[in-house]
Coordinates of C-alpha atoms in Angstrom, one line a residue:
M155 CA 13.1 -10.9 1.5
R156 CA 12.2 -7.7 3.5
G157 CA 14.4 -5.9 1.1
I158 CA 13.1 -7.5 -1.7
L159 CA 9.5 -6.8 -1.0
G160 CA 9.7 -3.5 0.1
R161 CA 11.4 -2.8 -2.7
L162 CA 8.3 -4.1 -5.2
V163 CA 6.4 -0.9 -4.3
P164 CA 7.9 3.0 -4.3
D165 CA 7.9 5.0 -1.3
D166 CA 5.9 7.9 -3.2
A167 CA 3.0 5.4 -4.6
I168 CA -0.7 6.6 -4.2
R169 CA -2.3 4.4 -2.0
T170 CA -5.9 4.4 -2.1
G171 CA -8.7 1.5 -1.2
L172 CA -9.6 -1.4 -3.3
R173 CA -13.3 -1.2 -1.8
W174 CA -13.7 2.9 -2.5
K175 CA -12.0 1.9 -6.5
L176 CA -14.5 -0.4 -6.7
S177 CA -17.7 1.0 -4.9
A178 CA -16.4 4.1 -7.3
A179 CA -16.8 1.8 -10.5
I180 CA -20.2 -0.1 -9.7
A181 CA -21.5 4.0 -9.1
L182 CA -20.0 5.2 -12.1
V183 CA -21.6 2.4 -14.2
G184 CA -24.6 2.6 -12.0
A185 CA -25.3 6.3 -12.9
L186 CA -24.6 5.6 -16.5
V187 CA -26.8 3.2 -17.0
A188 CA -29.9 4.5 -15.2
I189 CA -28.8 8.1 -17.1
A190 CA -29.3 6.0 -20.6
L191 CA -32.6 4.2 -19.5
S192 CA -34.0 7.5 -18.1
L193 CA -33.6 8.8 -21.3
V194 CA -35.1 6.3 -23.3
V195 CA -37.7 5.7 -21.0
H196 CA -39.0 8.9 -21.1
N197 CA -38.4 10.0 -24.6
A198 CA -40.6 6.7 -25.2
A199 CA -43.6 7.8 -22.7
R200 CA -43.5 11.4 -24.2
V201 CA -43.8 10.0 -27.9
S202 CA -46.6 7.5 -26.8
M203 CA -48.5 10.3 -25.3
L204 CA -47.7 12.5 -28.1
D205 CA -49.2 10.0 -30.4
N206 CA -52.3 9.3 -28.1
S207 CA -52.9 13.0 -28.1
R208 CA -52.9 13.1 -32.2
D209 CA -54.9 10.1 -32.6
L210 CA -57.3 11.8 -30.7
A211 CA -56.9 15.3 -32.5
V212 CA -57.8 13.4 -35.5
E213 CA -60.5 11.7 -34.2
R214 CA -62.0 15.3 -33.5
I215 CA -61.3 16.7 -36.8
Q216 CA -62.8 13.8 -38.5
V217 CA -65.9 14.1 -36.1
A218 CA -66.0 18.2 -36.5
Q219 CA -66.2 17.6 -40.7
R220 CA -68.6 15.2 -40.7
M221 CA -70.5 18.1 -38.7
Y222 CA -69.3 20.9 -40.9
E223 CA -70.8 18.9 -44.2
S224 CA -74.0 18.1 -42.5
G225 CA -74.7 22.1 -42.1
R226 CA -74.4 21.3 -38.1
T227 CA -73.0 24.1 -36.0
Q228 CA -69.2 23.2 -34.8
T229 CA -68.6 22.9 -31.0
L230 CA -65.3 21.0 -30.6
G231 CA -63.2 24.1 -30.8
V232 CA -62.6 23.3 -34.7
K233 CA -61.7 26.5 -36.8
V234 CA -62.3 27.3 -40.8
D235 CA -59.0 28.4 -42.6
D236 CA -57.4 29.5 -39.3
P237 CA -54.9 32.3 -40.2
T238 CA -52.4 31.0 -37.1
I239 CA -52.1 27.3 -38.7
P240 CA -48.4 26.5 -39.2
R241 CA -47.4 26.7 -42.9
D242 CA -45.6 23.0 -42.9
L243 CA -48.8 21.3 -41.9
L244 CA -50.8 23.9 -43.8
Q245 CA -48.8 22.6 -47.4
K246 CA -49.5 18.8 -46.7
V247 CA -53.6 19.8 -46.2
M248 CA -53.3 22.0 -49.6
D249 CA -52.4 18.4 -51.3
G250 CA -55.8 17.0 -50.0
R251 CA -54.3 15.1 -47.0
R252 CA -55.5 14.8 -43.5
A253 CA -52.2 15.6 -41.4
T254 CA -51.5 16.6 -37.8
F255 CA -48.5 18.6 -36.9
V256 CA -46.8 18.9 -32.9
S257 CA -44.5 22.0 -32.5
D258 CA -43.0 23.8 -29.3
G259 CA -45.6 26.0 -27.3
A260 CA -45.4 28.1 -24.0
H261 CA -42.9 26.7 -21.2
G262 CA -42.4 23.9 -23.2
V263 CA -45.7 22.4 -23.6
P264 CA -46.5 21.1 -27.1
D265 CA -49.1 22.3 -29.6
I266 CA -51.0 19.5 -31.3
W267 CA -52.6 20.4 -34.5
A268 CA -55.2 18.5 -36.7
A269 CA -56.4 19.8 -40.3
V270 CA -58.6 18.3 -43.2
P271 CA -59.5 19.6 -46.3
L272 CA -63.1 20.5 -46.9
K273 CA -64.5 20.0 -50.5
D274 CA -65.3 23.3 -51.0
G275 CA -61.8 24.0 -50.7
R276 CA -61.4 25.4 -47.7
V277 CA -59.5 23.9 -44.4
L278 CA -60.9 22.9 -41.0
S279 CA -58.7 22.8 -38.6
L280 CA -58.1 21.8 -34.6
H281 CA -55.5 23.5 -32.0
T282 CA -55.0 21.3 -28.4
R283 CA -52.1 21.9 -26.4
F284 CA -51.0 18.6 -24.4
T285 CA -52.7 18.0 -21.8
D286 CA -52.3 18.9 -17.8
R287 CA -53.2 15.2 -17.0
S288 CA -50.2 13.9 -19.6
A289 CA -47.7 17.4 -18.3
D290 CA -48.5 15.1 -14.6
V291 CA -47.8 12.2 -15.9
M292 CA -44.7 13.1 -17.5
K293 CA -43.6 15.0 -14.4
D294 CA -44.3 11.7 -12.2
L295 CA -42.3 9.7 -14.5
D296 CA -39.6 12.2 -14.6
Q297 CA -39.3 12.2 -10.5
A298 CA -39.5 8.6 -10.3
L299 CA -36.8 8.0 -12.7
V300 CA -34.4 10.5 -10.8
I301 CA -35.8 8.6 -7.8
G302 CA -35.3 5.4 -9.1
S303 CA -31.6 6.4 -10.9
I304 CA -30.5 7.4 -7.6
A305 CA -31.3 4.2 -5.5
V306 CA -29.3 2.2 -8.5
V307 CA -26.5 4.4 -8.0
L308 CA -26.4 4.3 -4.1
G309 CA -27.3 0.2 -4.5
G310 CA -24.3 -0.2 -6.9
S311 CA -21.9 2.2 -4.1
A312 CA -23.1 0.1 -1.4
L313 CA -22.6 -3.3 -3.7
G314 CA -19.0 -2.2 -4.4
V315 CA -18.4 -1.6 -0.9
L316 CA -19.9 -4.6 0.4
I317 CA -17.9 -6.3 -2.3
G318 CA -14.9 -4.7 -2.2
G319 CA -14.5 -4.5 1.8
Q320 CA -14.4 -8.6 1.3
L321 CA -11.8 -8.6 -1.3
S322 CA -9.8 -5.8 0.6
R323 CA -10.0 -7.9 4.1
R324 CA -8.4 -10.8 2.1
L325 CA -5.5 -8.8 0.4
R326 CA -5.1 -7.1 4.4
K327 CA -4.7 -9.9 5.5
A328 CA -2.3 -11.9 2.6
A329 CA 0.0 -8.6 2.8
A330 CA 0.0 -8.5 6.9
A331 CA 0.9 -12.4 6.4
A332 CA 3.3 -11.9 3.7
N333 CA 5.2 -8.8 6.2
R334 CA 5.2 -11.4 9.1
V335 CA 7.4 -13.8 6.7
A336 CA 9.1 -11.1 5.4
K337 CA 10.7 -10.4 9.1
G338 CA 11.6 -14.1 9.7
E339 CA 8.3 -16.1 10.4
A340 CA 8.6 -18.8 8.1
H341 CA 5.9 -21.1 9.7
V342 CA 3.5 -18.1 8.5
R343 CA 1.5 -18.9 5.4
V344 CA -0.4 -17.0 3.4
R345 CA -3.1 -18.9 2.0
D346 CA -3.7 -20.1 5.7
A347 CA -3.9 -16.4 6.6
I348 CA -6.8 -15.2 4.3
G349 CA -8.9 -18.4 5.1
G350 CA -12.1 -18.5 3.0
V351 CA -13.7 -21.7 1.1
V352 CA -13.9 -19.6 -2.4
R353 CA -11.2 -19.8 -4.6
D354 CA -10.2 -17.1 -6.3
E355 CA -7.3 -14.6 -8.1
T356 CA -6.5 -13.8 -4.1
D357 CA -5.8 -17.7 -3.6
D358 CA -3.6 -17.7 -6.8
L359 CA -1.1 -14.9 -5.0
A360 CA -1.7 -15.9 -1.6
R361 CA -0.4 -19.7 -2.8
A362 CA 2.6 -18.5 -5.4
V363 CA 3.3 -16.1 -2.5
D364 CA 4.1 -19.1 -0.1
A365 CA 5.8 -21.0 -2.8
M366 CA 8.1 -18.1 -3.4
A367 CA 8.7 -17.7 0.4
D368 CA 9.6 -21.4 0.6
A369 CA 11.9 -20.9 -2.1
L370 CA 13.6 -18.6 -0.9
Q371 CA 14.0 -20.1 2.8
Q372 CA 15.0 -23.3 1.2
R373 CA 17.5 -21.4 -0.4
L374 CA 18.7 -19.3 2.8
E375 CA 18.3 -22.5 5.0
A376 CA 20.9 -24.4 2.4
E377 CA 23.6 -21.4 1.9
R378 CA 23.6 -21.2 5.8
R379 CA 23.9 -24.8 6.3
V380 CA 27.2 -24.5 3.8
T381 CA 28.4 -21.4 5.3
A382 CA 28.1 -23.3 8.7
D383 CA 29.2 -26.7 8.0
I384 CA 32.5 -24.8 6.2
A385 CA 33.4 -22.7 9.2
H386 CA 32.9 -25.7 11.8
E387 CA 35.3 -27.8 9.8
L388 CA 37.7 -24.7 9.5
R389 CA 37.9 -24.6 12.8
T390 CA 39.9 -27.6 13.8
P391 CA 42.6 -26.9 11.1
V392 CA 42.7 -23.7 12.4
T393 CA 43.3 -24.2 16.1
G394 CA 45.6 -26.9 14.7
L395 CA 47.4 -24.5 13.2
L396 CA 47.5 -21.1 15.7
T397 CA 48.4 -24.6 18.5
A398 CA 51.6 -24.9 15.7
A399 CA 52.1 -21.4 14.7
E400 CA 52.8 -20.8 19.1
L401 CA 55.4 -23.3 19.0
L402 CA 57.5 -21.4 16.6
P403 CA 60.4 -20.1 17.7
P404 CA 60.3 -16.3 18.9
G405 CA 60.8 -13.8 16.0
R406 CA 59.3 -11.7 13.5
P407 CA 57.8 -14.8 10.7
T408 CA 56.0 -16.2 13.7
E409 CA 54.5 -13.1 14.8
L410 CA 53.3 -12.9 11.6
V411 CA 52.2 -16.5 11.6
L412 CA 50.3 -15.6 14.5
D413 CA 48.2 -12.6 13.2
R414 CA 47.1 -13.8 10.2
A415 CA 46.4 -17.3 12.4
K416 CA 44.3 -15.4 14.7
A417 CA 42.3 -13.2 12.4
M418 CA 41.3 -16.5 10.6
R419 CA 40.0 -18.0 13.7
T420 CA 38.1 -14.8 14.4
L421 CA 36.9 -14.9 11.0
V422 CA 35.5 -18.5 11.6
E423 CA 33.7 -17.7 14.3
D424 CA 32.1 -14.8 13.2
V425 CA 30.9 -16.6 10.4
L426 CA 30.0 -19.7 12.7
E427 CA 27.9 -16.8 15.2
V428 CA 26.4 -14.9 11.7
A429 CA 25.3 -18.7 10.6
R430 CA 24.1 -18.9 14.2
L431 CA 21.5 -15.6 13.9
D432 CA 20.9 -16.9 10.4
S433 CA 18.9 -19.6 11.8
A434 CA 16.8 -17.8 14.3
S435 CA 17.4 -20.4 17.0
E436 CA 19.4 -17.6 19.1
R437 CA 17.7 -16.7 22.4
A438 CA 18.3 -14.1 25.0
E439 CA 19.0 -14.8 28.4
L440 CA 17.7 -11.3 30.3
Q441 CA 18.9 -9.2 33.0
D442 CA 18.2 -6.1 34.8
L443 CA 20.9 -4.0 34.6
L444 CA 21.5 0.0 34.6
L445 CA 22.6 1.0 31.2
G446 CA 24.2 3.7 31.5
E447 CA 26.5 2.3 34.2
F448 CA 26.9 -1.2 32.0
V449 CA 28.0 0.7 29.3
T450 CA 30.6 3.0 30.9
R451 CA 32.0 0.2 33.0
R452 CA 32.4 -2.2 29.3
V453 CA 33.2 0.6 27.3
A454 CA 36.7 1.5 29.7
A455 CA 37.7 -1.9 29.8
K456 CA 37.4 -2.5 26.0
D457 CA 39.3 1.2 25.4
A458 CA 40.0 3.9 27.8
D459 CA 40.4 6.5 25.4
V460 CA 36.6 6.3 24.0
E461 CA 34.3 9.3 26.0
V462 CA 31.2 7.8 27.7
R463 CA 28.4 10.5 28.3
V464 CA 25.1 9.2 30.2
I465 CA 22.7 11.8 29.4
H466 CA 19.7 9.9 31.0
E467 CA 20.2 6.8 33.0
S468 CA 17.9 4.2 32.6
E469 CA 17.4 0.3 33.9
V470 CA 16.6 -2.1 31.4
T471 CA 16.1 -5.9 30.7
T472 CA 18.3 -7.5 28.3
D473 CA 21.2 -10.1 27.5
P474 CA 24.4 -8.5 28.9
R475 CA 26.4 -10.3 26.8
R476 CA 24.4 -9.9 23.5
L477 CA 24.3 -6.0 24.2
E478 CA 28.3 -6.2 24.8
R479 CA 28.8 -7.9 22.0
V480 CA 26.9 -5.6 19.9
L481 CA 28.9 -2.3 22.1
F482 CA 32.3 -3.9 21.0
N483 CA 31.6 -4.4 17.2
L484 CA 30.3 -0.7 16.9
L485 CA 33.4 0.4 19.0
A486 CA 35.4 -1.4 16.6
N487 CA 33.8 -0.9 13.0
A488 CA 34.4 2.9 14.3
A489 CA 37.8 2.2 15.6
R490 CA 39.2 0.5 11.8
H491 CA 37.2 2.7 9.5
G492 CA 36.2 5.9 11.4
K493 CA 38.7 8.3 13.0
P494 CA 38.8 9.6 16.9
P495 CA 37.4 11.1 18.9
I496 CA 35.0 7.8 19.3
E497 CA 32.1 9.2 21.3
V498 CA 29.5 7.0 23.2
S499 CA 26.4 8.5 25.0
V500 CA 23.3 6.7 26.9
E501 CA 20.5 8.4 26.6
G502 CA 17.5 6.8 28.5
R503 CA 17.4 3.0 26.5
V504 CA 19.2 4.5 23.4
I505 CA 22.6 4.2 22.9
R506 CA 24.8 6.3 20.0
V507 CA 28.1 5.2 19.3
R508 CA 29.7 8.3 16.8
D509 CA 33.2 8.8 15.2
H510 CA 34.6 11.7 13.0
G511 CA 35.7 9.9 10.1
P512 CA 33.8 9.9 6.1
G513 CA 30.9 8.3 7.4
F514 CA 28.9 4.9 6.3
P515 CA 28.7 4.3 2.6
E516 CA 25.1 5.2 0.6
E517 CA 24.7 0.9 0.2
L518 CA 24.6 0.7 4.0
L519 CA 22.7 3.5 5.1
A520 CA 20.1 2.2 2.4
D521 CA 20.3 -1.5 2.4
G522 CA 21.7 -2.1 6.0
P523 CA 25.1 -4.0 6.9
S524 CA 26.0 -6.8 4.5
R525 CA 28.5 -9.7 5.2
F526 CA 31.5 -9.7 3.1
R527 CA 31.4 -5.8 2.4
T528 CA 33.0 -3.1 3.8
G529 CA 31.8 0.0 2.1
S530 CA 33.7 2.5 -0.4
S531 CA 37.4 2.8 -0.8
D532 CA 37.6 5.9 1.7
R533 CA 36.1 3.8 4.5
S534 CA 37.1 0.1 3.7
G535 CA 40.3 -0.7 5.6
H536 CA 40.7 -3.9 6.9
G537 CA 38.5 -6.9 8.1
H538 CA 35.5 -8.9 6.5
G539 CA 32.6 -6.7 7.0
L540 CA 31.0 -9.0 9.4
G541 CA 30.9 -7.0 12.5
L542 CA 28.3 -4.6 11.7
T543 CA 25.9 -7.9 10.6
I544 CA 26.7 -9.3 13.7
A545 CA 25.6 -6.3 15.7
A546 CA 22.6 -6.0 14.0
G547 CA 21.9 -9.8 14.0
Q548 CA 22.4 -9.6 17.8
A549 CA 20.0 -6.5 17.8
R550 CA 17.1 -8.3 16.5
V551 CA 17.5 -11.3 19.1
L552 CA 17.3 -8.6 22.2
G553 CA 14.0 -7.3 20.1
A554 CA 16.6 -3.8 20.0
R555 CA 16.6 -1.7 16.6
L556 CA 20.4 -0.7 14.9
T557 CA 20.3 2.6 12.4
F558 CA 23.2 3.8 11.1
R559 CA 23.2 7.7 9.9
N560 CA 26.0 10.2 8.5
V561 CA 26.6 13.4 10.3
R562 CA 26.6 16.8 8.4
S563 CA 26.0 20.3 8.9
A564 CA 22.6 21.5 8.9
G565 CA 21.4 22.3 5.3
A566 CA 24.4 20.8 3.8
P567 CA 23.5 19.0 0.4
E568 CA 24.4 15.3 0.0
H569 CA 27.3 15.2 -2.2
V570 CA 29.1 17.3 1.0
P571 CA 31.1 14.6 2.5
A572 CA 30.2 13.4 6.2
E573 CA 31.5 14.8 9.8
G574 CA 31.4 11.6 10.8
A575 CA 29.0 8.3 11.2
V576 CA 26.5 7.5 13.9
A577 CA 25.1 4.1 15.0
V578 CA 22.0 3.9 17.2
L579 CA 20.9 1.1 19.4
W580 CA 17.2 1.3 20.4
L581 CA 16.4 -0.9 22.9
P582 CA 12.8 -2.3 23.8
E583 CA 10.8 -0.9 26.5
H584 CA 9.6 -4.1 27.4
A585 CA 11.5 -7.4 27.6
P586 CA 12.1 -9.0 23.9
T587 CA 9.7 -12.2 24.7
N588 CA 8.6 -11.7 20.8
T589 CA 12.3 -12.7 19.7
G590 CA 11.6 -16.1 21.9
S591 CA 13.9 -15.3 24.7
F592 CA 13.2 -16.0 28.2
P593 CA 13.6 -14.3 31.6
M594 CA 16.4 -14.9 34.3
L595 CA 17.1 -14.1 37.8
P596 CA 17.2 -10.2 37.7
L597 CA 20.9 -9.0 38.8
S598 CA 21.4 -5.4 39.1
G599 CA 24.4 -3.4 37.3
G600 CA 25.0 -6.6 35.0

């Protein structure tokens, strides 16, 4: 399950926060809306003030017209036949109409013109500027619009961070719960982890993940039970076969039958062990031991030709039986699929087992050990592919980490054949209580 979930997201994907995406989106929309509204309000206010100024100019030119026709003195700043009157305004007045005109003046301040035809054929005109008060009002309005736009953007960003943060927290809780499920904690449920009373798309996703995890767990449990049942049922006839073979008269045929019967018994025992490891019911029986001394004595008893180097001695708390099982499986894999010399080194809490064969297959390096897969043809040899699977399962019970890599010369490309394979067992610094193990009385030396 963990491998499936891990492959759903590419390693080179760009990681970004949901809260910042949502905040940026709300801020952008808020900025666009604020700019659009500011432009509309600014133009509407400007047009309204210009209309008021034109209406005022019309009233003043009408008063000036009545005063002129009654022979009184002009006091409103009007002129008769002003040579600077705009051509477009003059053309409208010559048609016998009263008209106003707005032109761009100095420093962007509009000029307001008003003109009216007189009875004697002359043109009476009035030239005023946009009042300082109106200009100040427009400046104040623009300033208020800018401040309001900034406030909208900041408020939208804060709202986006708040909403996105809540959603992001729920998704992070869901991801953490899904990772726990992927690590084998079958009792964890994503829906319970995210909590909350409001049902949204996050809840739908959590329920879907829980349903997928339940379905996968049921399938895995069914496969484990079938495997364990088959192996258990084979145990009795295989034991009987081995006992019967030992009663045969000495000879080459008897040796062949005994060899195959022992291989079948080993296979059945390995399948049962894999089934127990898959059930996550195994518990480590912890003891204190000197790792370098333990590995040296166990390897010497297994194969005296294997060199052991203790670079740095360290006292660890672990299960010696399971550690021996992991170590022997790694040595057996190196002897069966690699080439001598086989070297074992102990450095602190790290054990390395190296051979000088063709290296591990790429499938194992990418996906880890897989049962009944022994690798490529140049490293297949004989066997059923359960050795490294059992080693990885026992390491998991110990709370340790088992890694695999191939040895190549520095700077050598990937297509160059490997010069050997290295399996590295990293024992934990503290006792593996998270695997459900329980401590026992310390026994130095193992």
